[in-house]
Coordinates of C-alpha atoms and ligand atoms in Angstrom, one line a residue:
X1 CA 0.0 -0.1 0.1
X2 CA 1.2 3.3 -0.9
X3 CA 2.0 5.8 1.4
X4 CA -1.1 8.4 1.6
X5 CA 0.8 11.4 3.0
X6 CA 3.6 10.9 0.1
X7 CA 0.8 10.7 -2.5
X8 CA -1.2 13.8 -1.3
X9 CA 2.2 15.8 -1.4
X10 CA 2.6 15.3 -5.0
X11 CA -1.0 16.2 -5.5
X12 CA -2.0 19.7 -7.0
X13 CA -5.5 20.3 -7.4
X14 CA -6.9 23.5 -8.8
X15 CA -9.3 25.1 -11.0
X16 CA -8.9 27.7 -13.7
X17 CA -11.3 30.7 -13.1
X18 CA -12.1 33.9 -15.1
X19 CA -14.4 36.3 -16.4
X20 CA -16.1 34.7 -19.5
X21 CA -13.8 35.2 -22.7
X22 CA -10.7 35.6 -20.8
X23 CA -9.6 32.4 -22.2
X24 CA -10.4 29.8 -19.6
X25 CA -11.2 27.0 -22.1
X26 CA -8.3 27.7 -24.2
X27 CA -6.1 27.7 -21.1
X28 CA -7.5 24.2 -19.9
X29 CA -6.8 22.8 -23.3
X30 CA -3.3 24.4 -23.5
X31 CA -2.6 23.1 -19.9
X32 CA -3.8 19.4 -20.6
X33 CA -1.8 19.4 -24.0
X34 CA 1.1 20.6 -22.6
X35 CA 1.1 17.9 -20.1
X36 CA 0.1 15.4 -22.8
X37 CA -2.9 14.5 -21.2
X38 CA -5.0 14.7 -24.5
X39 CA -3.9 14.4 -27.9
X40 CA -5.8 17.1 -29.9
X41 CA -6.9 20.6 -28.5
X42 CA -10.7 20.8 -28.6
X43 CA -11.4 17.5 -26.8
X44 CA -12.1 19.3 -23.6
X45 CA -15.3 21.4 -24.0
X46 CA -18.4 21.2 -25.9
X47 CA -18.0 24.4 -27.6
X48 CA -19.4 25.4 -30.9
X49 CA -17.5 24.0 -33.5
X50 CA -15.1 22.0 -31.3
X51 CA -14.9 18.2 -30.8
X52 CA -16.2 17.4 -27.6
X53 CA -18.9 16.3 -25.3
X54 CA -22.1 15.3 -27.1
X55 CA -24.7 14.5 -24.7
X56 CA -28.0 15.8 -25.5
X57 CA -28.9 18.4 -22.9
X58 CA -25.4 19.9 -23.6
X59 CA -26.8 21.4 -26.7
X60 CA -27.7 24.5 -24.8
X61 CA -24.1 25.1 -23.9
X62 CA -22.8 24.5 -27.6
X63 CA -25.7 27.0 -28.8
X64 CA -24.4 29.5 -26.6
X65 CA -20.8 28.7 -26.7
X66 CA -20.7 28.2 -22.8
X67 CA -19.6 25.4 -20.5
X68 CA -22.0 24.6 -17.8
X69 CA -20.8 21.1 -17.0
X70 CA -18.0 20.3 -14.4
X71 CA -15.7 17.5 -14.4
X72 CA -12.0 16.9 -13.7
X73 CA -8.9 16.4 -15.7
X74 CA -6.2 14.4 -14.1
X75 CA -2.6 14.4 -15.6
X76 CA 0.9 13.7 -14.5
X77 CA 3.6 16.5 -14.7
X78 CA 7.1 16.5 -13.6
X79 CA 6.6 14.0 -10.8
X80 CA 3.1 15.5 -9.6
X81 CA -0.4 14.3 -10.3
X82 CA -2.5 17.5 -11.4
X83 CA -6.2 17.6 -10.8
X84 CA -7.7 20.3 -13.1
X85 CA -11.2 20.8 -11.8
X86 CA -13.5 22.5 -14.5
X87 CA -15.8 25.2 -13.6
X88 CA -18.5 26.9 -15.9
X89 CA -17.8 29.9 -17.4
X90 CA -21.3 31.9 -17.1
X91 CA -21.9 34.0 -14.1
X92 CA -25.3 32.5 -14.1
X93 CA -23.6 29.3 -12.9
X94 CA -21.6 31.1 -10.2
X95 CA -23.1 28.6 -7.3
X96 CA -21.6 25.7 -9.5
X97 CA -18.3 27.5 -9.5
X98 CA -18.4 28.3 -5.8
X99 CA -18.9 24.7 -5.1
X100 CA -16.0 23.6 -7.3
X101 CA -14.0 25.9 -5.3
X102 CA -14.8 24.0 -2.3
X103 CA -12.8 20.9 -4.0
X104 CA -9.7 22.8 -4.9
X105 CA -6.4 23.8 -3.1
X106 CA -5.4 26.7 -5.6
X107 CA -7.0 28.7 -8.4
X108 CA -5.4 30.2 -11.6
X109 CA -7.5 33.3 -12.1
X110 CA -7.0 34.2 -15.9
X111 CA -7.3 38.4 -16.8
X112 CA -7.4 39.5 -19.9
X113 CA -4.6 41.9 -20.9
X114 CA -6.9 44.4 -22.8
X115 CA -9.9 44.2 -20.4
X116 CA -8.0 44.1 -17.0
X117 CA -10.4 43.3 -14.2
X118 CA -14.0 42.6 -15.2
X119 CA -17.1 42.0 -12.7
X120 CA -16.7 38.0 -12.6
X121 CA -12.9 38.6 -12.0
X122 CA -13.9 40.4 -8.8
X123 CA -16.5 38.2 -7.7
X124 CA -14.1 35.3 -8.2
X125 CA -11.3 36.8 -6.2
X126 CA -13.7 37.5 -3.5
X127 CA -14.9 34.0 -3.5
X128 CA -11.4 32.8 -3.1
X129 CA -11.0 35.3 -0.3
X130 CA -13.9 33.9 1.8
X131 CA -12.8 30.3 1.0
X132 CA -9.2 31.3 1.6
X133 CA -8.0 29.7 -1.4
X134 CA -4.7 31.0 -2.7
X135 CA -4.8 32.6 -6.4
X136 CA -2.1 32.6 -9.1
X137 CA -3.0 35.2 -11.6
X138 CA -2.2 34.6 -15.2
X139 CA -2.4 37.8 -17.5
X140 CA -3.5 36.2 -20.9
X141 CA -3.7 37.4 -24.3
X142 CA -0.6 39.3 -24.3
X143 CA -0.1 38.4 -27.7
X144 CA -2.7 40.9 -28.4
X145 CA -2.6 45.0 -28.2
X146 CA -3.6 45.5 -24.2
X147 CA -2.7 47.5 -21.4
X148 CA 0.5 48.4 -19.3
X149 CA 1.6 45.5 -17.3
X150 CA 2.3 48.1 -14.2
X151 CA -1.1 49.5 -14.7
X152 CA -2.5 46.2 -14.5
X153 CA -0.5 45.0 -11.2
X154 CA -2.1 48.3 -9.7
X155 CA -5.5 47.5 -10.7
X156 CA -5.1 44.0 -9.3
X157 CA -3.9 45.1 -6.0
X158 CA -6.3 48.0 -5.9
X159 CA -9.5 46.0 -6.7
X160 CA -8.7 42.9 -4.6
X161 CA -6.4 44.1 -1.9
X162 CA -3.9 41.2 -2.9
X163 CA -0.1 42.4 -3.4
X164 CA 0.6 41.0 -6.8
X165 CA 4.0 39.5 -6.9
X166 CA 5.1 38.9 -10.5
X167 CA 7.2 35.6 -11.2
X168 CA 7.5 36.3 -14.8
X169 CA 7.6 39.7 -16.4
X170 CA 6.8 40.2 -20.1
X171 CA 9.5 41.3 -22.7
X172 CA 7.5 43.3 -25.1
X173 CA 4.3 45.2 -24.9
X174 CA 1.2 43.6 -25.4
X175 CA 0.5 42.7 -29.2
X176 CA 4.6 42.4 -29.5
X177 CA 5.2 39.5 -27.0
X178 CA 8.7 38.4 -27.2
X179 CA 9.1 36.5 -23.9
X180 CA 9.4 36.5 -20.4
X181 CA 12.2 37.2 -18.0
X182 CA 11.5 34.5 -15.0
X183 CA 11.8 36.6 -11.8
X184 CA 12.5 33.4 -9.7
X185 CA 15.6 32.0 -11.7
X186 CA 16.7 35.3 -13.4
X187 CA 16.4 33.5 -16.8
X188 CA 15.0 35.2 -20.1
X189 CA 13.0 32.9 -22.1
X190 CA 12.1 33.9 -25.7
X191 CA 8.9 32.7 -27.1
X192 CA 8.1 31.9 -30.8
X193 CA 5.2 30.5 -32.7
X194 CA 5.5 27.0 -33.8
X195 CA 4.3 27.0 -37.5
X196 CA 1.0 25.3 -38.3
X197 CA -0.3 24.8 -34.9
X198 CA -1.1 25.8 -31.3
X199 CA 0.2 22.6 -29.6
X200 CA 3.6 24.0 -28.3
X201 CA 5.5 27.2 -28.4
X202 CA 9.2 27.2 -29.1
X203 CA 10.8 28.3 -25.9
X204 CA 14.5 29.5 -26.1
X205 CA 16.4 30.3 -23.0
X206 CA 18.6 33.3 -23.5
X207 CA 21.6 34.8 -21.5
X208 CA 21.5 38.3 -20.7
X209 CA 23.7 38.9 -23.5
X210 CA 22.0 37.3 -26.0
X211 CA 18.6 38.7 -24.9
X212 CA 20.2 42.1 -25.2
X213 CA 21.2 41.3 -28.7
X214 CA 18.2 39.7 -29.9
X215 CA 15.4 41.7 -28.1
X216 CA 17.1 44.9 -27.8
X217 CA 14.9 47.7 -26.4
X218 CA 12.2 45.3 -25.3
X219 CA 14.6 43.3 -23.1
X220 CA 15.8 46.7 -21.9
X221 CA 12.5 47.8 -20.5
X222 CA 11.6 44.6 -19.3
X223 CA 14.8 44.1 -17.2
X224 CA 14.3 48.0 -15.9
X225 CA 10.9 47.2 -14.8
X226 CA 11.8 43.8 -13.0
X227 CA 14.6 45.6 -11.2
X228 CA 11.8 48.1 -10.3
X229 CA 9.7 45.4 -9.0
X230 CA 12.5 43.9 -6.7
X231 CA 13.3 47.4 -5.5
X232 CA 9.5 48.1 -4.2
X233 CA 9.6 44.5 -2.7
X234 CA 7.2 42.9 -5.2
X235 CA 8.7 39.5 -4.7
X236 CA 7.1 36.2 -4.3
X237 CA 6.7 35.3 -0.6
X238 CA 5.3 31.7 -0.2
X239 CA 3.6 32.4 3.2
X240 CA 1.7 35.5 2.2
X241 CA 0.7 33.6 -1.1
X242 CA -0.8 30.6 1.0
X243 CA -2.4 33.4 3.6
X244 CA -4.3 34.6 0.6
X245 CA -2.4 38.0 0.9
X246 CA -0.6 38.1 -2.2
X247 CA -1.0 36.7 -5.8
X248 CA 2.0 35.4 -7.7
X249 CA 1.7 37.0 -11.3
X250 CA 2.7 35.5 -14.7
X251 CA 2.2 36.9 -18.1
X252 CA 1.5 34.7 -21.1
X253 CA -0.8 33.9 -23.9
X254 CA -2.8 30.6 -23.6
X255 CA -3.8 30.6 -27.5
X256 CA -0.1 30.4 -28.8
X257 CA 0.9 28.6 -25.4
X258 CA 3.3 31.3 -24.4
X259 CA 3.9 30.7 -20.8
X260 CA 1.6 27.8 -20.2
X261 CA 4.8 25.8 -19.3
X262 CA 5.8 28.2 -16.7
X263 CA 2.2 28.2 -15.1
X264 CA 2.4 24.5 -14.8
X265 CA 5.9 24.8 -13.2
X266 CA 4.5 27.6 -10.8
X267 CA 1.7 25.1 -9.9
X268 CA 4.0 22.5 -9.1
X269 CA 6.4 24.7 -7.2
X270 CA 3.9 26.9 -5.6
X271 CA 0.5 25.6 -5.2
X272 CA -0.1 23.9 -1.7
X273 CA -0.8 20.3 -1.7
X274 CA -3.8 19.0 -0.2
X275 CA -4.0 19.7 3.6
X276 CA -5.9 18.3 6.3
X277 CA -9.4 19.2 6.3
X278 CA -11.4 20.7 9.2
X279 CA -14.6 18.9 9.7
X280 CA -17.8 20.7 10.7
X281 CA -16.9 20.9 14.3
X282 CA -13.5 22.3 13.4
X283 CA -11.4 19.3 14.2
X284 CA -9.2 18.3 11.1
X285 CA -9.1 14.8 9.6
X286 CA -5.4 13.9 9.1
X287 CA -4.6 13.2 5.4
X288 CA -3.5 9.5 6.5
X289 CA -6.9 8.9 8.4
X290 CA -9.3 6.4 6.7
X291 CA -11.1 7.5 3.6
X292 CA -13.0 10.6 3.6
X293 CA -14.3 12.7 0.7
X294 CA -16.5 15.5 -0.3
X295 CA -19.2 15.7 -3.1
X296 CA -18.9 19.1 -4.9
X297 CA -20.8 18.1 -7.9
X298 CA -23.6 15.9 -9.0
X299 CA -24.3 15.6 -12.5
X300 CA -27.1 13.4 -14.4
X301 CA -26.9 11.8 -18.0
X302 CA -23.4 13.4 -19.1
X303 CA -23.8 10.5 -21.5
X304 CA -27.3 9.8 -22.8
X305 CA -26.3 6.3 -23.6
X306 CA -25.6 5.6 -19.9
X307 CA -28.6 7.7 -18.5
X308 CA -26.9 7.7 -14.8
X309 CA -25.8 10.1 -12.3
X310 CA -22.2 10.8 -11.3
X311 CA -21.3 12.4 -8.2
X312 CA -17.9 14.1 -8.2
X313 CA -15.8 13.4 -4.9
X314 CA -12.9 15.3 -3.8
X315 CA -10.6 13.0 -1.7
X316 CA -10.0 14.6 1.4
X317 CA -8.2 11.9 3.3
X318 CA -7.0 8.2 3.0
X319 CA -6.8 5.9 0.2
X320 CA -9.8 5.4 -2.1
X321 CA -10.1 2.0 -3.7
X322 CA -12.6 1.1 -6.0
X323 CA -15.2 -1.3 -4.5
X324 CA -14.8 0.1 -1.0
X325 CA -18.2 0.5 0.6
X326 CA -18.4 4.0 2.0
X327 CA -20.8 5.5 4.7
X328 CA -22.9 8.6 3.3
X329 CA -22.8 10.9 6.5
X330 CA -26.0 12.6 5.6
X331 CA -28.0 9.3 6.1
X332 CA -25.8 6.8 7.5
X333 CA -26.4 4.4 4.6
X334 CA -23.7 2.4 3.1
X335 CA -22.5 3.4 -0.2
X336 CA -20.8 1.2 -2.8
X337 CA -18.3 2.3 -5.1
X338 CA -18.0 -0.5 -7.8
X339 CA -18.2 2.2 -10.5
X340 CA -15.7 4.7 -9.7
X341 CA -14.6 6.7 -12.6
X342 CA -12.2 9.4 -13.8
X343 CA -14.4 11.5 -15.6
X344 CA -13.6 14.5 -18.2
X345 CA -15.8 15.7 -20.8
X346 CA -16.7 12.6 -22.8
X347 CA -13.8 10.5 -21.6
X348 CA -14.2 8.1 -18.7
X349 CA -11.9 5.5 -17.3
X350 CA -12.2 3.4 -14.5
X351 CA -10.3 4.6 -11.5
X352 CA -8.9 1.9 -9.2
X353 CA -7.3 4.0 -6.6
X354 CA -7.0 7.6 -5.4
X355 CA -5.6 9.9 -2.8
X356 CA -6.2 13.0 -1.1
X357 CA -6.6 15.8 -3.8
X358 CA -7.8 13.4 -6.6
X359 CA -11.5 13.8 -7.9
X360 CA -13.5 10.4 -8.0
X361 CA -16.8 10.2 -10.4
X362 CA -19.2 7.8 -8.5
X363 CA -21.6 6.6 -10.9
X364 CA -25.2 5.8 -9.7
X365 CA -25.0 8.2 -7.1
X366 CA -28.8 8.5 -6.6
X367 CA -28.6 9.6 -2.9
X368 CA -25.8 11.9 -2.9
X369 CA -26.2 15.8 -3.1
X370 CA -23.2 18.7 -3.5
X371 CA -21.8 19.1 0.1
X372 CA -22.4 15.6 1.2
X373 CA -19.6 13.6 3.1
X374 CA -18.7 10.1 2.4
X375 CA -16.2 8.2 4.7
X376 CA -14.7 4.9 5.5
X377 CA -14.6 3.5 9.2
X378 CA -14.4 6.7 11.4
X379 CA -17.3 9.0 11.0
X380 CA -16.8 12.6 9.7
X381 CA -18.7 15.5 8.4
X382 CA -17.6 18.3 6.6
X383 CA -19.2 21.8 6.7
X384 CA -21.7 21.7 3.8
X385 CA -21.2 24.0 0.9
X386 CA -23.7 27.0 1.5
X387 CA -26.1 27.8 -1.3
X388 CA -26.0 31.3 -2.9
X389 CA -29.0 33.4 -2.1
X390 CA -31.3 33.2 -5.3
X391 CA -32.4 36.2 -7.0
X392 CA -34.8 34.8 -9.7
X393 CA -37.9 33.0 -9.0
X394 CA -40.6 31.2 -11.3
X395 CA -43.3 29.0 -10.8
X396 CA -43.1 25.6 -12.6
X397 CA -45.8 23.6 -13.9
X398 CA -46.3 20.6 -16.3
X399 CA -47.9 21.2 -19.5
X400 CA -49.5 17.9 -19.9
X401 CA -51.2 16.8 -16.4
X402 CA -50.6 13.1 -17.9
X403 CA -47.1 13.5 -17.1
X404 CA -47.3 14.8 -13.4
X405 CA -45.3 11.8 -12.2
X406 CA -42.5 12.5 -14.7
X407 CA -42.7 16.5 -13.6
X408 CA -42.1 15.7 -9.8
X409 CA -39.6 13.0 -10.1
X410 CA -37.3 15.4 -12.7
X411 CA -37.9 18.5 -10.5
X412 CA -36.7 16.4 -7.5
X413 CA -33.7 15.1 -9.3
X414 CA -32.5 18.6 -10.6
X415 CA -32.9 19.7 -7.1
X416 CA -30.9 16.8 -5.5
X417 CA -28.0 17.8 -8.4
X418 CA -28.3 21.2 -7.3
X419 CA -29.2 22.6 -10.7
X420 CA -31.7 24.7 -9.0
X421 CA -33.4 25.4 -5.6
X422 CA -36.7 24.1 -5.3
X423 CA -39.4 25.6 -2.9
X424 CA -42.7 24.6 -1.9
X425 CA -45.6 26.0 0.1
X426 CA -49.1 24.5 1.1
X427 CA -50.6 27.4 -0.6
X428 CA -49.1 26.6 -3.9
X429 CA -49.1 22.8 -3.7
X430 CA -46.8 20.2 -4.9
X431 CA -48.0 20.9 -8.6
X432 CA -46.6 24.2 -8.5
X433 CA -43.1 24.5 -7.0
X434 CA -41.4 27.8 -6.9
X435 CA -38.0 27.3 -8.7
X436 CA -35.2 29.6 -7.3
X437 CA -32.2 30.5 -9.3
X438 CA -29.1 32.7 -9.1
X439 CA -29.1 33.4 -12.8
X440 CA -31.8 33.0 -15.1
X441 CA -30.2 30.5 -17.5
X442 CA -30.4 28.1 -14.8
X443 CA -34.1 28.1 -15.6
X444 CA -33.4 27.4 -19.3
X445 CA -31.4 24.2 -18.1
X446 CA -34.3 23.0 -16.1
X447 CA -36.7 23.6 -19.0
X448 CA -34.4 21.6 -21.4
X449 CA -33.4 18.8 -19.3
X450 CA -37.3 18.3 -18.0
X451 CA -38.2 17.9 -21.6
X452 CA -35.2 16.0 -22.9
X453 CA -34.7 13.7 -19.9
X454 CA -38.1 13.2 -18.4
X455 CA -40.3 13.9 -21.1
X456 CA -42.2 16.6 -19.0
X457 CA -42.7 19.8 -20.8
X458 CA -42.9 22.6 -18.3
X459 CA -44.2 26.0 -18.4
X460 CA -42.3 28.9 -16.2
X461 CA -44.1 31.9 -14.6
X462 CA -41.8 34.1 -13.4
X463 CA -42.6 36.0 -10.0
X464 CA -41.4 39.3 -8.9
X465 CA -39.4 38.4 -6.1
X466 CA -35.9 39.3 -6.1
X467 CA -34.4 38.4 -2.8
X468 CA -34.7 35.7 -0.1
X469 CA -33.8 35.5 3.6
X470 CA -33.9 32.7 5.9
X471 CA -36.7 32.9 8.4
X472 CA -38.3 30.5 11.0
X473 CA -41.6 29.1 11.9
X474 CA -42.5 31.6 14.3
X475 CA -42.1 34.5 12.1
X476 CA -43.7 33.0 9.1
X477 CA -47.3 33.6 9.7
X478 CA -46.5 37.3 10.0
X479 CA -44.4 37.5 7.1
X480 CA -46.9 35.7 4.9
X481 CA -49.3 38.4 5.4
X482 CA -47.1 41.0 4.5
X483 CA -47.7 42.3 0.7
X484 CA -44.8 41.7 -1.5
X485 CA -43.6 38.7 0.6
X486 CA -44.1 35.1 1.1
X487 CA -42.8 32.3 3.1
X488 CA -41.6 29.1 1.1
X489 CA -40.0 25.9 2.5
X490 CA -36.6 25.0 0.7
X491 CA -37.2 21.3 -0.3
X492 CA -33.7 20.0 0.1
X493 CA -33.3 21.0 3.6
X494 CA -36.5 22.2 4.8
X495 CA -35.3 25.5 5.6
X496 CA -38.0 28.4 5.5
X497 CA -37.4 31.4 3.2
X498 CA -38.9 34.7 3.1
X499 CA -38.9 35.9 -0.4
X500 CA -39.4 39.6 -1.2
X501 CA -40.2 41.6 -4.1
X502 CA -37.3 44.1 -3.5
X503 CA -35.1 45.3 -0.9
X504 CA -37.5 48.3 0.4
X505 CA -40.2 45.8 1.0
X506 CA -37.9 43.7 3.2
X507 CA -36.5 46.6 4.9
X508 CA -39.7 48.0 5.6
X509 CA -41.0 44.8 7.0
X510 CA -38.1 44.7 9.3
X511 CA -38.5 48.2 10.5
X512 CA -42.2 47.3 11.3
X513 CA -41.7 44.4 12.9
X514 CA -38.0 44.0 14.4
X515 CA -38.7 41.0 16.0
X516 CA -39.0 38.8 13.0
X517 CA -36.3 36.4 12.0
X518 CA -34.7 37.7 8.5
X519 CA -31.2 36.6 8.3
X520 CA -28.9 36.5 5.0
X521 CA -28.5 33.3 3.2
X522 CA -24.9 32.5 2.8
X523 CA -23.0 32.6 5.8
X524 CA -19.4 32.7 4.7
X525 CA -19.6 35.0 1.8
X526 CA -20.9 38.7 1.3
X527 CA -24.1 40.1 -0.2
X528 CA -22.4 42.4 -2.4
X529 CA -20.9 39.1 -4.0
X530 CA -23.8 39.3 -6.6
Ligands
LIG601 P1 -13.5 31.4 -21.9 O1 -14.7 32.0 -22.2 O2 -12.9 32.0 -20.7 O3 -13.5 30.0 -21.8 O4 -12.6 31.9 -23.3 P2 -12.2 31.1 -24.4 O5 -10.9 30.2 -24.0 O6 -13.3 30.6 -25.1 O7 -11.6 32.1 -25.2 C1 -12.1 33.4 -25.7 C2 -11.8 33.9 -27.2 O8 -10.4 34.5 -26.7 C3 -11.5 32.7 -28.2 O9 -11.8 33.2 -29.4 C4 -10.0 32.3 -27.8 O10 -9.5 31.6 -29.1 C5 -9.4 33.9 -27.6 N1 -8.1 33.5 -26.8 C6 -7.9 32.8 -25.7 N2 -6.6 32.9 -25.1 C7 -6.1 33.9 -26.1 C8 -4.6 34.3 -26.3 O11 -4.0 34.0 -25.5 N3 -4.3 35.1 -27.2 C9 -5.4 35.4 -28.1 N4 -4.9 36.4 -29.2 N5 -6.7 34.9 -28.1 C10 -6.9 34.2 -27.0

């Protein structure tokens, strides 16, 4: 049996996050290609025009050119095992991203060199801060005209409060990208496009003299700026990085593969390996304790032919062995793991063993929900992943009443997967549940999947509520009598939610009846997040 702590130390489990269009999919492919995990760029996402995932309901994604689904890609790189956990690109699925971030030890934030900090960049930095996830920043698209490097650093610092510590510095302005200075080693690296393809860039290490001779003024300016950075103390500090006080910054371009290898090296050198995880009482579960894992994503029917449901589990402690019988902490029931897989996009391979940091896809995971804990032998429950506060609400009804059984089954399943939150009340009845979403595109996914997978066409009537607060049984009757307010029960955990048409309504109810319970929904994140 292999040494669990030793295996864990080799793991690097991370996510690539960014504002849409900053290059997340391109970078994911480039990283995978570089590490030779997949043969051909384009196998990763089901994007328009690309080879990719073909399951039915992903038609929505393809049409929109976005990626909603999450999976994990595992590859070896320089003696390390990398687990790249995929995140959805669109802000409407930020709750999924939030759940994925519960499963990683580090995040790579992509910033578009021309656009700098964008709205979703800010939110994601904020989420990382709340989850205390160290962030490596990659300024992407340096091969195209963009902003000044020092100016971008200022903006990162100002908007995130993190101290940027460049570990590479670009030679050449955006659009005239020649290479980088590796500030940790002092080397200069020249980048050249490889003819005919985006598989790998040509990287040549240059001495200072060669750089001076070949890159001239661009080299001169870059080395002066790099010296300036050292003078102001913008140097990498591992402790500050891990404490989420600073962020190492790299410059590159994912499309021509400039700086992708350096990013992999930075992950190997700097990203923290899996650490013992605190349980819901704050006690840590040692890495070499018996197996424990956190479900961070549940997804059904990725492949139409299979018609199954996969729970993605991040291994937190111990060794996972396919076939072992685990306990589902929420119900105390046994869970068989005969069908453990490593899943990425369309590709599935059977997974026989896994260590802390790895992601296991468990097939036939009907009972599992995001946030659930699985363990072997000694019981543990990890803190659940808090739900985002919904801001969009709609009543769902089945169009053909002959399909009400399929309707109920479908709604229950999508609820369990965390695709949408389902709220019910006696007043509305079971035939008319209220669906609550963070972003309206979640409704489209529900509508599409209900028809495609359950054969139940649904109608959705939007309600004009925009915010939700947690309340209790004692406050519910008084709230239900208020105009512009309604109390509903969240199906998956029985929580009572008071939903309001707007902030002013909520505030006036609060002012009139200060004794009522009205609490923000998400505990460890801020309201300003969305
Ligand atoms: P995502 O929405 O963040 O996943 O972004 P994509 O990876 O789909 O990239 C958005 C667009 O930017 C695509 O047209 C990419 O080809 C392009 N792109 C991504 N990275 C680079 C880069 O480094 N340089 C250039 N010139 N284009 C890039």
